[in-house]
XYZ file of C-alpha atoms in Angstrom:
247
model
C 1.871 17.222 1.761
C -1.171 14.991 1.458
C -0.321 11.690 -0.216
C -2.841 9.441 -2.001
C -4.524 6.652 -0.038
C -2.760 4.185 -2.334
C 0.660 5.411 -1.143
C 2.697 2.582 0.442
C 5.885 2.961 2.482
C 8.441 0.323 3.394
C 11.964 0.081 4.821
C 14.742 -0.814 2.420
C 18.233 0.391 1.584
C 20.287 2.155 -1.062
C 23.529 0.197 -1.201
C 24.237 -0.022 2.553
C 22.300 3.101 3.571
C 18.981 2.632 5.378
C 16.112 4.296 3.554
C 12.367 4.675 3.570
C 10.737 4.013 0.206
C 7.329 5.303 -0.830
C 5.345 4.369 -3.925
C 1.866 4.953 -5.316
C 0.680 1.369 -5.681
C -2.306 2.391 -7.816
C -0.007 3.403 -10.673
C 0.936 -0.232 -11.267
C -2.450 -0.673 -12.948
C -1.649 2.135 -15.397
C 2.042 1.556 -15.931
C 3.632 1.968 -18.281
C 1.399 4.932 -19.112
C 1.930 5.966 -22.731
C 0.976 9.556 -21.846
C 3.702 9.912 -19.215
C 7.033 8.756 -20.588
C 9.492 11.272 -19.126
C 10.924 10.562 -15.679
C 11.874 13.559 -13.517
C 14.291 13.084 -10.590
C 13.910 15.743 -7.882
C 16.671 15.540 -5.281
C 17.042 17.543 -2.046
C 19.937 17.626 0.424
C 21.308 19.866 3.150
C 23.403 22.695 1.651
C 26.200 22.251 4.197
C 28.484 19.278 4.779
C 28.868 20.234 8.451
C 25.173 19.503 9.030
C 24.329 16.886 6.430
C 21.118 15.603 8.023
C 17.835 17.026 6.824
C 15.792 18.947 9.379
C 12.003 18.889 9.624
C 11.953 22.334 8.016
C 14.066 21.072 5.109
C 11.750 18.116 4.578
C 8.734 20.416 4.610
C 10.482 22.676 2.100
C 11.270 19.743 -0.218
C 7.639 18.650 -0.178
C 6.516 22.218 -0.880
C 8.801 22.391 -3.914
C 7.488 19.029 -5.105
C 3.922 20.299 -4.804
C 4.896 23.364 -6.821
C 6.502 21.212 -9.526
C 3.435 18.983 -9.781
C 1.352 22.080 -10.524
C 3.541 22.989 -13.508
C 2.264 20.324 -15.869
C 0.778 16.895 -16.402
C 2.676 14.898 -13.776
C 2.269 11.684 -11.803
C 4.109 11.296 -8.489
C 5.377 7.720 -8.672
C 7.518 7.387 -5.570
C 10.129 8.719 -3.181
C 13.233 7.576 -1.341
C 14.214 9.189 1.954
C 17.403 8.830 3.945
C 18.644 10.953 6.835
C 20.562 13.120 4.375
C 18.529 13.112 1.165
C 15.028 13.013 -0.289
C 14.507 12.075 -3.914
C 11.124 12.169 -5.631
C 10.312 10.326 -8.847
C 7.732 11.943 -11.105
C 6.533 10.866 -14.545
C 5.616 13.670 -16.925
C 3.964 13.921 -20.318
C 6.881 15.876 -21.805
C 9.971 17.978 -21.081
C 7.976 21.197 -21.409
C 8.266 22.078 -17.714
C 12.059 21.719 -17.664
C 12.724 25.463 -17.859
C 10.216 26.344 -15.128
C 11.605 23.728 -12.763
C 15.176 24.841 -13.453
C 14.331 28.437 -12.512
C 12.567 27.279 -9.328
C 15.515 25.141 -8.271
C 18.045 27.917 -8.987
C 16.191 30.234 -6.571
C 16.321 27.721 -3.714
C 18.499 28.768 -0.742
C 17.483 26.468 2.124
C 18.219 23.229 0.266
C 20.705 21.887 -2.230
C 18.110 21.145 -4.915
C 18.896 19.265 -8.100
C 16.842 17.586 -10.784
C 17.163 15.704 -14.042
C 15.042 13.931 -16.607
C 15.230 10.960 -18.904
C 12.895 9.289 -21.358
C 11.523 6.136 -19.756
C 8.496 4.804 -21.686
C 8.727 1.399 -19.967
C 8.725 2.881 -16.446
C 11.845 0.896 -15.554
C 12.566 2.923 -12.411
C 9.045 2.414 -11.124
C 9.117 -1.361 -11.499
C 12.794 -2.079 -10.803
C 13.416 0.365 -7.951
C 10.201 1.639 -6.370
C 7.483 -0.987 -6.694
C 7.843 -3.536 -3.872
C 8.558 -7.195 -4.501
C 7.727 -9.921 -1.966
C 10.777 -9.194 0.207
C 9.996 -5.464 0.347
C 6.318 -6.060 1.125
C 7.371 -8.375 3.941
C 9.211 -5.553 5.707
C 5.870 -3.818 6.312
C 4.386 -7.009 7.784
C 7.501 -7.358 9.944
C 6.991 -3.868 11.326
C 3.355 -4.542 12.197
C 4.189 -7.878 13.836
C 7.041 -6.411 15.881
C 4.857 -3.475 16.954
C 2.162 -5.922 18.037
C 4.607 -7.971 20.098
C 5.998 -4.832 21.704
C 2.469 -3.725 22.640
C 2.080 -7.069 24.411
C 5.126 -6.334 26.566
C 7.723 -8.216 24.536
C 11.362 -7.357 25.237
C 12.420 -7.014 21.606
C 16.135 -6.970 22.371
C 16.099 -10.503 23.801
C 17.250 -13.207 21.388
C 14.934 -16.130 20.733
C 14.103 -18.636 18.000
C 12.281 -17.243 14.978
C 10.157 -19.728 13.032
C 9.661 -19.035 9.326
C 6.923 -21.009 7.608
C 7.868 -21.635 3.964
C 5.678 -23.349 1.346
C 6.350 -24.838 -2.114
C 4.425 -26.321 -5.070
C 6.051 -29.783 -5.088
C 8.012 -32.036 -2.779
C 11.160 -31.939 -4.986
C 11.093 -28.138 -4.774
C 10.877 -28.405 -0.997
C 13.804 -30.833 -0.824
C 15.966 -28.575 -2.971
C 15.073 -25.582 -0.844
C 16.033 -27.333 2.377
C 19.566 -27.812 1.105
C 19.800 -24.174 0.050
C 18.357 -22.964 3.363
C 20.954 -24.931 5.323
C 23.719 -23.309 3.275
C 22.154 -19.910 3.980
C 22.427 -20.459 7.749
C 18.941 -21.642 8.697
C 18.110 -24.717 10.764
C 15.476 -27.042 9.308
C 12.427 -27.823 11.417
C 9.252 -29.832 10.901
C 7.564 -30.247 7.552
C 4.025 -28.950 7.086
C 1.255 -29.666 4.617
C -1.397 -27.222 3.431
C -3.956 -29.216 1.484
C -6.014 -27.534 -1.237
C -3.517 -24.743 -1.821
C -1.149 -24.004 -4.702
C 1.801 -24.393 -2.335
C 0.981 -27.458 -0.229
C 4.495 -28.563 0.796
C 5.917 -26.650 3.714
C 8.791 -26.541 6.145
C 9.596 -24.458 9.193
C 12.965 -22.719 9.227
C 14.574 -21.735 12.522
C 17.094 -19.029 13.254
C 18.209 -17.314 16.465
C 17.690 -13.559 16.531
C 16.293 -10.669 18.508
C 13.410 -8.619 17.121
C 15.427 -5.673 15.884
C 13.456 -4.548 12.830
C 16.480 -4.290 10.552
C 17.714 -7.754 11.540
C 14.295 -9.347 11.020
C 14.075 -7.707 7.588
C 17.464 -9.193 6.686
C 16.310 -12.673 7.759
C 12.997 -12.607 5.885
C 14.639 -11.177 2.761
C 17.206 -13.974 2.765
C 14.506 -16.621 3.214
C 12.267 -15.152 0.504
C 15.073 -14.775 -2.033
C 16.246 -18.330 -1.362
C 12.724 -19.710 -1.759
C 12.005 -17.913 -5.035
C 14.448 -20.153 -6.918
C 12.275 -23.111 -5.915
C 8.897 -21.521 -6.597
C 8.168 -21.044 -2.901
C 7.361 -18.228 -0.533
C 7.349 -17.188 3.099
C 3.789 -17.389 4.427
C 4.463 -16.030 7.915
C 6.849 -16.125 10.847
C 6.284 -16.432 14.568
C 8.274 -16.640 17.771
C 7.939 -16.941 21.510
C 6.914 -13.789 23.360
C 9.565 -12.739 25.902
C 8.046 -10.448 28.534
C 9.512 -8.694 31.510
C 9.282 -10.682 34.749
C 6.597 -9.473 37.181
C-alpha cells in the first residue's frame, strides 16, 4: 500500500512489547478536524495461537483490507502500530455510516483474525496522545540514522564505549537542577558548554557507557530527554568514539 510522503515511522513500544509506529504528520495541521470525529480501530492478528507471528502475506492482506475500508467513506488514515503479532490501523471518519459495510467485510475474512471498533473522538486524543511523536519518539529516528551511519563506517556496534549526550537549558539554575537529576538517573556529568545567541545557551555533556544497540540507545536518549523536560531543556545531539575492526 502506498503511504503519503508525510508518513513518519519510529520505534517505540506498547507496554513492554517492541513496536513500529507510523503516523501521517501532515494531519497535525488539520487536527482536530471537525469533519472527522469518529475513530475506527482496525486490528489484524494471526488466526492461530500456534503460529502467532504475522507473515508477509498476512501483512499484505491487512493492508489490502485497510485500502478497501478507506474506499467505503470519507476517511483519514491517521496512523498504525505494528508488532510481530499484530497490526492496528487508526482511521478517522466523518460518521459511523460505514460500520455495517466494514462489519460484513471483516466477517468474511479467513486468513486473518480481523476485528474493529469505533468511538467518538472529536479532540483526536488517540492521534496526539498515542501516535504523534514527542521529542523522545522523534529522537529514535535520529538514533537509527546515526547508528546506521556509524555502521557504514565500519563501527563494531556491539562494543561498549562512552556515549556523550549534549543537553541544553534556558538558564543556569535550570542546568544546575538538571545535573542533580541526571546523576540520580545514572548519568555521569561532563563538561559544561555554552551556546551563545540561542534560546538554550547553558549546556552540559552527559556520559554513559553503552554499546550501540538501537533499543538500548533509544532507552538512554528517552531517559535523558524526559529528565531534561522538567527543567525546560532538551537533547541537542549525541556522539561517541568510532570503534572499528583492527586491520
